[in-house]
Short mmCIF file of C-alpha atoms and ligand atoms in Angstrom, two decimals:
data_model
loop_
_atom_site.label_atom_id
_atom_site.label_comp_id
_atom_site.label_asym_id
_atom_site.label_seq_id
_atom_site.Cartn_x
_atom_site.Cartn_y
_atom_site.Cartn_z
CA MET R 1129 0.00 0.00 0.00
CA THR R 1130 1.34 3.40 -1.01
CA ASP R 1131 1.84 5.75 1.92
CA LYS R 1132 1.85 9.50 1.50
CA ALA R 1133 1.89 12.24 4.12
CA ASP R 1134 3.83 15.36 3.47
CA PRO R 1135 3.91 17.15 6.83
CA GLN R 1136 3.26 20.43 4.98
CA ASP R 1137 -0.08 19.24 3.51
CA PRO R 1138 -3.23 21.00 4.72
CA ARG R 1139 -5.40 18.93 7.07
CA VAL R 1140 -9.14 18.43 6.70
CA SER R 1141 -11.53 16.71 9.05
CA PHE R 1142 -13.26 13.48 8.01
CA GLN R 1143 -16.62 15.24 8.01
CA GLU R 1144 -15.34 18.12 5.88
CA LEU R 1145 -13.89 15.71 3.34
CA LYS R 1146 -17.00 13.54 3.32
CA LEU R 1147 -19.23 16.55 2.60
CA LEU R 1148 -16.95 17.72 -0.20
CA LEU R 1149 -17.00 14.27 -1.85
CA LYS R 1150 -20.75 14.01 -1.37
CA ALA R 1151 -21.22 17.35 -3.14
CA ILE R 1152 -19.11 16.11 -6.08
CA LEU R 1153 -21.24 12.99 -6.43
CA ILE R 1154 -24.54 14.83 -6.11
CA ASN R 1155 -23.30 17.22 -8.82
CA ASN R 1156 -22.76 14.19 -11.01
CA ARG R 1157 -26.00 12.29 -11.30
CA THR R 1158 -25.95 10.61 -7.89
CA SER R 1159 -28.81 10.50 -5.40
CA SER R 1160 -28.17 12.04 -2.00
CA GLU R 1161 -28.45 8.63 -0.28
CA THR R 1162 -25.92 6.93 -2.56
CA ALA R 1163 -23.63 9.98 -2.50
CA ASP R 1164 -23.59 9.83 1.29
CA ILE R 1165 -22.59 6.14 1.28
CA LEU R 1166 -19.85 6.53 -1.36
CA ALA R 1167 -18.50 9.73 0.19
CA GLU R 1168 -18.23 8.05 3.60
CA ASN R 1169 -16.46 5.11 1.97
CA CYS R 1170 -14.01 7.18 -0.07
CA ALA R 1171 -13.26 9.65 2.75
CA GLY R 1172 -12.70 6.64 5.03
CA CYS R 1173 -10.11 5.23 2.60
CA GLU R 1174 -8.32 8.58 2.47
CA ARG R 1175 -8.43 8.90 6.28
CA ASP R 1176 -7.02 5.40 6.76
CA ASN R 1177 -4.31 6.07 4.15
CA ALA R 1178 -5.79 3.35 1.94
CA LEU R 1179 -4.87 5.71 -0.86
CA SER R 1180 -5.49 3.47 -3.86
CA HIS R 1181 -9.20 3.93 -3.10
CA GLY R 1182 -9.24 7.40 -1.60
CA ILE R 1183 -9.78 10.76 -3.31
CA PHE R 1184 -7.61 9.70 -6.22
CA ARG R 1185 -10.68 7.69 -7.34
CA MET R 1186 -13.05 10.66 -7.55
CA PRO R 1187 -12.38 11.56 -11.21
CA GLY R 1188 -13.05 7.91 -12.08
CA TYR R 1189 -16.39 7.98 -10.25
CA VAL R 1190 -17.29 11.24 -11.97
CA ASP R 1191 -16.32 10.06 -15.47
CA SER R 1192 -18.26 6.82 -15.06
CA LEU R 1193 -21.33 8.65 -13.79
CA ARG R 1194 -21.19 11.25 -16.56
CA SER R 1195 -20.80 8.56 -19.21
CA GLY R 1196 -24.03 6.89 -18.09
CA TRP R 1197 -22.19 3.58 -17.54
CA VAL R 1198 -23.22 3.43 -13.88
CA ASP R 1199 -26.49 4.70 -12.41
CA GLY R 1200 -25.83 6.83 -9.34
CA ARG R 1201 -29.55 7.02 -8.63
CA ALA R 1202 -30.28 3.30 -8.83
CA VAL R 1203 -32.41 1.81 -6.09
CA PRO R 1204 -31.45 -1.83 -5.44
CA ASP R 1205 -33.92 -4.67 -5.54
CA ILE R 1206 -33.51 -6.98 -2.51
CA ALA R 1207 -35.01 -10.47 -2.20
CA GLN R 1208 -34.56 -13.17 0.43
CA PHE R 1209 -34.66 -16.86 -0.48
CA GLY R 1210 -34.95 -19.36 2.34
CA PRO R 1211 -33.77 -18.34 5.80
CA SER R 1212 -30.30 -17.05 4.89
CA PHE R 1213 -29.81 -16.31 1.20
CA ILE R 1214 -30.23 -12.71 0.10
CA ARG R 1215 -29.97 -11.76 -3.55
CA ILE R 1216 -29.62 -8.12 -4.56
CA ASP R 1217 -29.97 -6.67 -8.04
CA ALA R 1218 -28.13 -3.36 -7.75
CA ARG R 1219 -29.81 -2.23 -10.99
CA ASN R 1220 -26.55 -0.98 -12.42
CA GLY R 1221 -25.81 1.05 -9.30
CA PHE R 1222 -23.01 0.82 -6.77
CA ALA R 1223 -22.54 -2.31 -4.65
CA GLN R 1224 -22.01 -0.20 -1.52
CA ARG R 1225 -25.50 1.26 -1.89
CA ALA R 1226 -26.93 -2.23 -2.38
CA LEU R 1227 -25.18 -3.44 0.77
CA ALA R 1228 -26.26 -0.43 2.83
CA SER R 1229 -29.87 -0.88 1.75
CA ALA R 1230 -29.81 -4.50 2.91
CA ASP R 1231 -27.87 -3.86 6.13
CA GLN R 1232 -30.77 -4.27 8.55
CA LEU R 1233 -32.00 -7.41 6.78
CA ILE R 1234 -28.50 -8.93 6.81
CA ARG R 1235 -28.05 -8.29 10.53
CA ARG R 1236 -31.49 -9.69 11.35
CA THR R 1237 -30.80 -12.77 9.22
CA VAL R 1238 -27.47 -13.43 10.95
CA ARG R 1239 -29.03 -12.96 14.39
CA GLU R 1240 -31.86 -15.36 13.59
CA THR R 1241 -30.09 -18.02 11.51
CA GLY R 1242 -26.38 -17.69 12.33
CA ILE R 1243 -25.44 -16.84 8.74
CA ALA R 1244 -26.35 -14.57 5.85
CA ILE R 1245 -25.18 -15.07 2.29
CA VAL R 1246 -25.53 -11.91 0.25
CA ALA R 1247 -25.17 -12.14 -3.53
CA ILE R 1248 -25.03 -8.78 -5.29
CA ARG R 1249 -25.22 -8.59 -9.09
CA ASN R 1250 -25.58 -5.89 -11.71
CA SER R 1251 -23.40 -3.70 -9.49
CA HIS R 1252 -20.25 -1.58 -9.67
CA HIS R 1253 -17.42 -1.75 -7.13
CA PHE R 1254 -14.67 0.86 -7.33
CA SER R 1255 -13.36 0.84 -3.77
CA ALA R 1256 -11.61 -1.11 -1.07
CA LEU R 1257 -13.45 -4.04 0.49
CA TRP R 1258 -12.62 -3.42 4.14
CA PRO R 1259 -15.51 -0.92 4.56
CA ASP R 1260 -17.87 -3.75 3.55
CA VAL R 1261 -16.68 -6.20 6.21
CA GLU R 1262 -15.26 -4.16 9.11
CA PRO R 1263 -18.66 -2.97 10.45
CA PHE R 1264 -19.83 -6.58 10.83
CA ALA R 1265 -16.72 -7.46 12.85
CA LEU R 1266 -17.40 -4.44 15.05
CA ALA R 1267 -20.85 -5.95 15.68
CA GLY R 1268 -19.29 -9.27 16.74
CA TYR R 1269 -19.66 -11.16 13.44
CA MET R 1270 -17.20 -12.64 10.97
CA ALA R 1271 -17.62 -11.30 7.42
CA ILE R 1272 -16.02 -12.58 4.24
CA THR R 1273 -16.37 -10.94 0.85
CA ALA R 1274 -15.17 -11.31 -2.73
CA VAL R 1275 -15.54 -8.99 -5.74
CA ASN R 1276 -14.59 -9.44 -9.39
CA GLY R 1277 -13.92 -6.58 -11.79
CA LEU R 1278 -12.38 -5.61 -15.12
CA ALA R 1279 -10.30 -8.22 -16.92
CA ASN R 1280 -6.76 -6.97 -16.34
CA VAL R 1281 -5.09 -10.02 -14.79
CA VAL R 1282 -3.69 -13.01 -16.68
CA PRO R 1283 -4.23 -16.51 -15.30
CA HIS R 1284 -0.99 -18.30 -14.37
CA GLY R 1285 0.96 -19.07 -17.53
CA GLY R 1286 -1.60 -17.26 -19.72
CA ARG R 1287 -1.24 -14.35 -22.14
CA LEU R 1288 -4.71 -12.81 -22.07
CA ALA R 1289 -6.40 -11.03 -19.18
CA VAL R 1290 -9.33 -13.05 -17.83
CA TYR R 1291 -9.65 -12.05 -14.19
CA GLY R 1292 -10.12 -8.74 -12.49
CA THR R 1293 -7.76 -7.91 -9.66
CA ASN R 1294 -10.44 -9.88 -7.79
CA PRO R 1295 -10.04 -8.76 -4.18
CA ILE R 1296 -11.04 -10.81 -1.19
CA ALA R 1297 -11.46 -9.58 2.39
CA PHE R 1298 -12.45 -10.87 5.79
CA ALA R 1299 -12.90 -9.34 9.21
CA VAL R 1300 -13.32 -10.85 12.67
CA PRO R 1301 -13.79 -9.39 16.15
CA VAL R 1302 -10.92 -9.74 18.61
CA HIS R 1303 -11.37 -9.48 22.36
CA ASP R 1304 -10.21 -6.14 23.77
CA ALA R 1305 -8.69 -5.04 20.45
CA GLN R 1306 -9.50 -3.67 17.03
CA PRO R 1307 -10.96 -6.27 14.68
CA LEU R 1308 -8.60 -8.26 12.50
CA VAL R 1309 -9.24 -7.10 8.92
CA VAL R 1310 -7.55 -8.59 5.88
CA ASP R 1311 -8.30 -6.98 2.51
CA GLN R 1312 -6.24 -7.73 -0.56
CA ALA R 1313 -6.26 -8.04 -4.31
CA THR R 1314 -5.48 -11.47 -5.75
CA SER R 1315 -3.23 -9.80 -8.32
CA VAL R 1316 0.39 -9.10 -7.37
CA MET R 1317 -0.59 -5.43 -7.08
CA ALA R 1318 -3.98 -3.68 -6.98
CA ASN R 1319 -4.75 -1.76 -10.18
CA GLY R 1320 -5.08 1.49 -8.20
CA GLU R 1321 -1.51 0.98 -6.97
CA VAL R 1322 -0.30 0.50 -10.56
CA ARG R 1323 -2.03 3.76 -11.48
CA LEU R 1324 -0.40 5.55 -8.55
CA HIS R 1325 2.98 4.22 -9.73
CA ALA R 1326 2.20 5.43 -13.27
CA LEU R 1327 1.26 8.89 -11.98
CA ALA R 1328 4.56 9.04 -10.10
CA ASN R 1329 6.46 7.48 -13.08
CA LYS R 1330 7.77 4.84 -10.67
CA PRO R 1331 8.56 1.29 -11.90
CA VAL R 1332 6.63 -1.57 -10.32
CA PRO R 1333 8.52 -4.53 -8.81
CA SER R 1334 9.57 -7.25 -11.21
CA GLY R 1335 6.92 -9.98 -11.57
CA THR R 1336 4.03 -7.52 -11.25
CA GLY R 1337 2.74 -7.75 -14.80
CA VAL R 1338 3.13 -8.07 -18.55
CA ASP R 1339 2.94 -5.67 -21.51
CA ARG R 1340 0.43 -5.91 -24.36
CA ASP R 1341 2.55 -8.64 -26.00
CA GLY R 1342 2.62 -10.76 -22.86
CA ASN R 1343 6.25 -9.92 -22.02
CA PRO R 1344 7.20 -9.26 -18.38
CA THR R 1345 7.49 -5.54 -17.61
CA ILE R 1346 8.18 -3.23 -14.68
CA ASP R 1347 6.68 -0.23 -16.54
CA PRO R 1348 3.29 0.63 -14.98
CA HIS R 1349 2.30 2.51 -18.17
CA ALA R 1350 2.83 -0.66 -20.24
CA ILE R 1351 0.69 -2.68 -17.80
CA LEU R 1352 -2.09 -0.11 -18.04
CA ALA R 1353 -1.85 0.33 -21.83
CA GLY R 1354 -3.13 -3.06 -22.92
CA GLY R 1355 -0.87 -5.12 -20.66
CA ALA R 1356 -2.03 -6.99 -17.59
CA LEU R 1357 -1.14 -7.92 -14.03
CA ASN R 1358 -0.08 -11.32 -12.73
CA THR R 1359 -1.94 -13.11 -9.96
CA PHE R 1360 -0.09 -13.38 -6.63
CA GLY R 1361 1.46 -16.68 -5.61
CA GLY R 1362 1.87 -18.43 -8.96
CA TYR R 1363 -0.68 -21.08 -9.90
CA LYS R 1364 -2.06 -21.24 -6.35
CA GLY R 1365 -2.87 -17.52 -6.33
CA SER R 1366 -4.29 -17.91 -9.83
CA SER R 1367 -6.73 -20.48 -8.47
CA ILE R 1368 -7.76 -18.09 -5.67
CA ALA R 1369 -8.51 -15.47 -8.37
CA LEU R 1370 -10.56 -18.17 -10.13
CA PHE R 1371 -12.40 -18.87 -6.86
CA VAL R 1372 -13.25 -15.16 -6.51
CA GLU R 1373 -14.37 -15.02 -10.15
CA ILE R 1374 -16.80 -17.90 -9.53
CA LEU R 1375 -18.14 -16.52 -6.22
CA ALA R 1376 -18.54 -12.94 -7.42
CA GLY R 1377 -19.23 -13.46 -11.12
CA ALA R 1378 -21.32 -16.64 -11.14
CA VAL R 1379 -22.82 -17.47 -7.70
CA THR R 1380 -24.19 -13.92 -7.64
CA GLY R 1381 -25.76 -14.26 -11.08
CA GLY R 1382 -23.49 -11.38 -12.13
CA GLN R 1383 -21.03 -11.24 -14.99
CA PHE R 1384 -17.44 -12.34 -15.40
CA SER R 1385 -14.64 -9.78 -15.40
CA PHE R 1386 -13.96 -10.43 -19.10
CA GLU R 1387 -17.58 -9.61 -19.92
CA ASN R 1388 -17.17 -5.91 -19.07
CA ASP R 1389 -17.53 -3.85 -22.22
CA PHE R 1390 -17.15 -0.08 -22.02
CA THR R 1391 -17.94 0.43 -25.70
CA GLY R 1392 -20.28 3.38 -26.02
CA PHE R 1393 -19.36 4.78 -22.59
CA PRO R 1394 -16.22 6.89 -23.09
CA GLY R 1395 -14.49 7.68 -19.81
CA ALA R 1396 -16.21 4.89 -17.88
CA GLN R 1397 -13.95 3.32 -15.27
CA THR R 1398 -16.01 1.61 -12.57
CA PRO R 1399 -15.93 -2.17 -13.05
CA LYS R 1400 -19.34 -3.75 -13.33
CA ALA R 1401 -18.75 -6.55 -10.91
CA GLY R 1402 -20.52 -8.98 -8.68
CA GLN R 1403 -19.98 -9.20 -4.94
CA LEU R 1404 -20.53 -12.12 -2.61
CA LEU R 1405 -20.65 -11.46 1.13
CA ILE R 1406 -20.96 -14.07 3.86
CA VAL R 1407 -21.67 -12.95 7.40
CA ILE R 1408 -21.39 -15.51 10.20
CA ASP R 1409 -22.34 -15.27 13.86
CA PRO R 1410 -19.43 -17.09 15.53
CA ASN R 1411 -21.42 -17.30 18.76
CA CYS R 1412 -24.15 -19.32 17.08
CA GLY R 1413 -24.94 -22.45 19.10
CA GLY R 1414 -23.85 -20.95 22.40
CA LEU R 1415 -20.13 -20.53 21.73
CA THR R 1416 -18.82 -17.73 23.93
CA ASN R 1417 -15.07 -17.68 23.48
CA PHE R 1418 -14.58 -16.80 19.80
CA GLU R 1419 -13.22 -13.32 20.44
CA SER R 1420 -10.84 -14.45 23.17
CA ARG R 1421 -9.64 -17.32 20.94
CA LEU R 1422 -8.94 -14.74 18.23
CA ALA R 1423 -7.02 -12.63 20.73
CA LEU R 1424 -4.91 -15.70 21.54
CA LEU R 1425 -4.26 -16.33 17.83
CA CYS R 1426 -3.26 -12.69 17.22
CA ALA R 1427 -0.92 -12.74 20.23
CA GLN R 1428 0.66 -15.91 18.88
CA LEU R 1429 1.25 -14.24 15.49
CA VAL R 1430 2.98 -11.32 17.16
CA ASP R 1431 5.02 -13.65 19.40
CA ALA R 1432 6.00 -15.60 16.29
CA GLY R 1433 7.52 -12.43 14.87
CA GLN R 1434 4.89 -11.14 12.45
CA ASP R 1435 5.76 -7.46 12.34
CA ARG R 1436 2.16 -6.29 12.47
CA LEU R 1437 -1.39 -7.55 12.09
CA PRO R 1438 -3.39 -6.91 8.92
CA GLY R 1439 -5.53 -3.80 9.37
CA ALA R 1440 -3.24 -2.35 12.07
CA ARG R 1441 -1.70 0.20 9.69
CA ARG R 1442 -5.13 1.55 8.77
CA PHE R 1443 -6.29 1.75 12.38
CA ALA R 1444 -3.14 3.64 13.35
CA ASN R 1445 -3.63 6.08 10.44
CA ARG R 1446 -7.27 6.52 11.42
CA ALA R 1447 -6.35 7.36 15.00
CA ALA R 1448 -3.79 9.90 13.78
CA ALA R 1449 -6.27 11.47 11.33
CA ASP R 1450 -8.98 11.63 14.00
CA GLN R 1451 -6.53 13.58 16.14
CA SER R 1452 -4.94 15.95 13.63
CA GLY R 1453 -6.99 15.71 10.42
CA ILE R 1454 -6.46 14.06 7.05
CA PRO R 1455 -3.47 15.41 5.12
CA ILE R 1456 -4.39 16.40 1.55
CA ALA R 1457 -2.13 18.30 -0.82
CA LEU R 1458 -3.47 21.77 -1.62
CA GLY R 1459 -3.62 21.08 -5.37
CA GLU R 1460 -5.70 17.94 -4.80
CA LEU R 1461 -8.02 19.80 -2.47
CA GLN R 1462 -8.50 22.51 -5.08
CA ARG R 1463 -9.23 19.91 -7.78
CA LEU R 1464 -11.89 18.37 -5.52
CA ARG R 1465 -13.44 21.78 -4.84
CA THR R 1466 -13.60 22.46 -8.57
CA LEU R 1467 -15.29 19.09 -9.14
CA ALA R 1468 -17.77 20.01 -6.40
CA GLY R 1469 -18.53 23.24 -8.28
CA GLU R 1470 -17.19 25.48 -5.50
P1 NDP F 183 -2.12 -4.56 0.41
O1 NDP F 183 -1.16 -5.48 -0.22
O2 NDP F 183 -1.70 -3.18 0.65
O3 NDP F 183 -2.62 -5.13 1.80
C1 NDP F 183 -3.26 -6.37 1.85
C2 NDP F 183 -3.59 -6.76 3.26
O4 NDP F 183 -2.38 -7.12 3.93
C3 NDP F 183 -4.19 -5.63 4.10
O5 NDP F 183 -5.13 -6.17 4.96
C4 NDP F 183 -2.97 -5.08 4.84
O6 NDP F 183 -3.30 -4.43 6.07
C5 NDP F 183 -2.19 -6.32 5.09
N1 NDP F 183 -0.76 -6.10 5.20
C6 NDP F 183 0.03 -5.35 4.42
N2 NDP F 183 1.32 -5.40 4.84
C7 NDP F 183 1.32 -6.22 5.92
C8 NDP F 183 2.34 -6.69 6.80
N3 NDP F 183 3.61 -6.31 6.65
N4 NDP F 183 1.99 -7.51 7.80
C9 NDP F 183 0.70 -7.90 7.95
N5 NDP F 183 -0.30 -7.49 7.16
C10 NDP F 183 0.00 -6.66 6.15
O7 NDP F 183 -3.50 -4.57 -0.44
P2 NDP F 183 -3.69 -4.64 -2.01
O8 NDP F 183 -2.74 -3.69 -2.63
O9 NDP F 183 -3.71 -6.05 -2.47
O10 NDP F 183 -5.17 -4.06 -2.14
C11 NDP F 183 -5.39 -2.70 -1.84
C12 NDP F 183 -6.85 -2.40 -1.85
O11 NDP F 183 -7.36 -2.49 -3.16
C13 NDP F 183 -7.72 -3.34 -1.01
O12 NDP F 183 -8.46 -2.52 -0.14
C14 NDP F 183 -8.63 -4.02 -2.01
O13 NDP F 183 -9.94 -4.27 -1.55
C15 NDP F 183 -8.68 -2.98 -3.10
N6 NDP F 183 -9.08 -3.53 -4.38
C16 NDP F 183 -10.32 -3.23 -4.88
C17 NDP F 183 -10.72 -3.72 -6.10
C18 NDP F 183 -12.07 -3.46 -6.63
O14 NDP F 183 -12.35 -3.86 -7.74
N7 NDP F 183 -12.96 -2.81 -5.93
C19 NDP F 183 -9.83 -4.54 -6.93
C20 NDP F 183 -8.57 -4.84 -6.27
C21 NDP F 183 -8.20 -4.32 -5.06
P3 NDP F 183 -3.40 -2.80 6.13
O15 NDP F 183 -4.68 -2.48 5.42
O16 NDP F 183 -3.40 -2.49 7.57
O17 NDP F 183 -2.21 -2.27 5.40
#
């Protein structure tokens, strides 16, 4: 994850940033309700220094909305099948809005049945996954999610992009501590990170991707201009990307990453992707020690020498931002204000 923070940058509060982002979205064909959800999500990424999905994404949201590729005013259609299976048709809107609209139903389903499986289709996901799972861990549940995207990742040994960067995330509560939150692409590098490297004209590490002819490259521009990323972890990582593609692109009734087609929507960037979310009540059946067992496991990881727990960097950044504001370069702030029509 790219870290920024120039001590000279101006600081804005989370609320100030959220309102600015909300205004940008409302100005660009988004309902107030959806704008509120996306602004909270994007400002949260910036606050936590999850920069590949922070304010750097706003022009992409705006271009996609203006192109008509994604519907910022879509109202999702939610249906429950059996005690635990919830299907959502996001109606070409954002997955985060779909999830927020079903939040109460998901929580009730988990309370009553011990598990909720949420399959979102016809949706766009242009952000990090941790905001989708972390709130459930804060409520005492385990949440697991997978999202597919735009085909820009080659399967192991392949030449053509088939998978999206297909992220997967999970979050669990830990006794007397922040939840444990893991959120990662199944490509060597997230596409947003490649774009940040391209903006900074910085090479990516060797093994990250291939150019348009399938040759290995460390040039982020070549990866973005018709090239592709590799999956992490060789053929094993490639199979995890396949797993995500099936969960998010098929179990949901959504589409595969390679089925995205921006033709006719110049400027569109948000991947039309499916999302599968599973929320589990670990206390189901009278278990009472899940969180303390997780605390034991985390302590063991630290004792074993793991330098930090997943999610810890974000929580530390969040605490710092809550105290002294979110650092944003003046030029970026001005660009956001212009987008907001100020
Ligand atoms: P990173 O490689 O930066 O981090 C992956 C996970 O590993 C995080 O949970 C991170 O915690 C943790 N981690 C990182 N370093 C360490 C360490 N030294 N010890 C222990 N844990 C560590 O993530 P990616 O670049 O793969 O993905 C970035 C983001 O991009 C994710 O939020 C992902 O959801 C998003 N994404 C979204 C897509 C979409 O289509 N919507 C597509 C692909 C990716 P921490 O967060 O605390 O650093």
